[in-house]
């Protein structure tokens, strides 16, 4: 290309740093369909920001973010790892998130604590089935995004097509801020549409693409660049009334104004700035970092933090600043032999080492022993963590994912995370007595790490049952029990994880009163227990007036009810969407105890479900992508599996069949699909809902 160029390695806008300026912080996630290149992008980021000094290729199992053995073997990212790095005087906390729907909980929990995300797409495929799922999750959490069209070096890569799929399939408003020059092996650079400069990649390079060449826009690309710039400026003008007026008066927006406008539009989720590159070939990732700073919000810009008073429905808020009562949320636990490492986001105030904080769920306090910042797989001990930051606490005893920790005198429960119900279960049997002893501790750990992995003993049969989000999920969990924890177990066949719901609302009194011999146990509670579709899982409301149940026993009532809800009373089938409201009760000065109230709660639950339940089965949202000629047979097959076809969409030269189908009919579907489509069909599925099992087939399904 004929143009004068200058070699550079700095970003055009480097901010003057003020120490601890909350605007100089970003909490971002990298989200993508499996194989779109998240891990490779993240690796480049760690290299560019100086966190790692050797580039690990994903396929050699050397990637820093994918440090679990199971991940390296499968080459997919199962568990997100949080890491802190810095770029242009900003601190950026990055959470790598998986793209497979079986690990949706990882995506869910990272979206909950992030302020912005980089969505990575494959430059040939554009938006793929599961990127849609993750995108909708981000919509639900109100997370602003920028997009990175990766793999521009790949044969068949097409920037315009990919941008089109963001518009058409995701219904978003993608605004390219770059005009890529060339594609596949001729992908040489791009026009920076904001500054109207030509950027050429230096290839080959060994600095992860930190250095680049810059020069004037080549004549032959000027028209296309101006056209794309026009659209971008329009989107920037929509960022504020002031910019819009200026735009309508025909005035040019300055570079600063374009960035400001796009930033406002992006944060308001009116548009998504789009960039192009190839992480594998070290092209373009540094500009993604610049864009994350330019367009994604700082924690302080995310607005007031909403929450409720413990066990009450009353809403309260906190300001996202350091001069405020401390509140934080645990979003991930990694169980380690030396104590759990709990990743947290501080929402308000300052978290100090040594602090004693309340966990409103348990009603108990936790001491913050060790506090660390995590940089990929290295840790740095710190004394305090301010509002808006992400770090990890080591050694918490009773705090699990989704819990809030807060100032004891000023309690708050931050918005809960919602975790999908499990759909598949299987029985697990330890091979030896030694394995049996280890197993319950291992399972306890795994449940703390992954809230969608559940285990309980079926009291009717004595079997240990585990359940999770899909066949792959359980297969991986069992693999960890055997390999990572060296505990031998035999597994049963995967089965449907049936659930049940309460049929009719019950209002009852449960009495746990034992006063024969020893110290008595006295607890009486009055509760209303009902099925409520709007409740995700179990919800407990404290409606006690005048202290008839002393405050210290209320968490035990909740714990007892929740425990019965999860194990299904004595039935071995867990419940869904259950709401319990404690409104009255009695206690005894000497003879009441936490144990007694917990037992009364168990009893209340068991009484409430006597002849009062409906069996439910998981219904999956299934998407099958096939060439036209196989649509007929796929649809016929889904119908024969009690499926209901929702729609059939065109997706390039493929057809996308969308249906809902009970999971009971979907076991081993991947091999059936492979067989009926000569290996050309692909599918994804995730839980859509739980539905009453049709009368007449309940017995047959349960027997399978
Ligand atoms: N041609 C090309 N291949 C790439 C590029 N980026 C990543 N890849 C390859 O794509 C595959 C998937 O990349 P990953 O980085 O593991 O993708 P991921 O999205 O993290 O995938 P999971 O961890 O499995 O969810 C690997 O074989 C990478 O080498 C790119 O820019 N160009």
XYZ file of C-alpha atoms and ligand atoms in Angstrom, residues 32-41 57-59 66 74-78 96-100 120 150-154 277-281, ligand 1:
67
model
C -18.217 -15.546 23.161
C -19.437 -18.679 21.541
C -17.235 -21.673 22.200
C -14.135 -21.535 19.965
C -14.612 -17.921 18.862
C -11.288 -17.145 20.511
C -11.905 -15.780 24.021
C -8.974 -17.578 25.525
C -6.639 -16.459 22.747
C -7.857 -12.853 23.063
C -0.973 -21.315 22.740
C -4.392 -22.613 23.622
C -3.866 -25.984 21.916
C -7.261 -22.129 31.325
C -10.828 -30.359 26.337
C -9.552 -27.022 25.090
C -12.613 -25.256 26.384
C -12.867 -22.794 29.200
C -14.990 -24.270 31.944
C -12.933 -15.000 31.273
C -16.312 -16.634 30.770
C -17.185 -19.913 29.069
C -19.270 -20.170 25.945
C -20.884 -23.550 26.438
C -15.896 -11.948 20.590
C -11.958 -12.101 15.553
C -10.337 -14.552 13.110
C -10.250 -12.024 10.266
C -7.289 -14.045 8.938
C -9.404 -17.168 8.484
C -8.798 -8.370 14.281
C -7.104 -11.693 14.572
C -5.987 -12.611 18.055
C -4.041 -15.613 16.834
C -2.032 -13.497 14.383
N -7.460 -18.437 12.415
C -7.622 -18.026 13.651
N -7.808 -18.892 14.655
C -7.977 -18.417 15.905
C -7.969 -17.029 16.191
N -8.169 -16.856 17.509
C -8.311 -18.099 18.047
N -8.178 -19.027 17.084
C -8.234 -20.499 17.243
O -9.564 -20.867 17.549
C -9.586 -21.941 18.493
C -10.402 -21.543 19.703
O -9.749 -20.500 20.374
P -9.909 -20.252 21.931
O -9.179 -19.032 22.235
O -9.653 -21.492 22.695
O -11.478 -20.006 21.961
P -12.435 -19.841 23.177
O -13.530 -19.001 22.661
O -11.701 -19.440 24.386
O -12.982 -21.259 23.328
P -13.393 -21.997 24.656
O -12.337 -21.764 25.666
O -13.370 -23.378 24.158
O -14.735 -21.500 25.009
C -8.122 -22.244 18.824
O -7.702 -23.302 18.022
C -7.394 -20.951 18.443
O -6.066 -21.151 18.044
C -7.739 -16.124 15.106
O -7.696 -14.915 15.243
N -7.586 -16.688 13.877
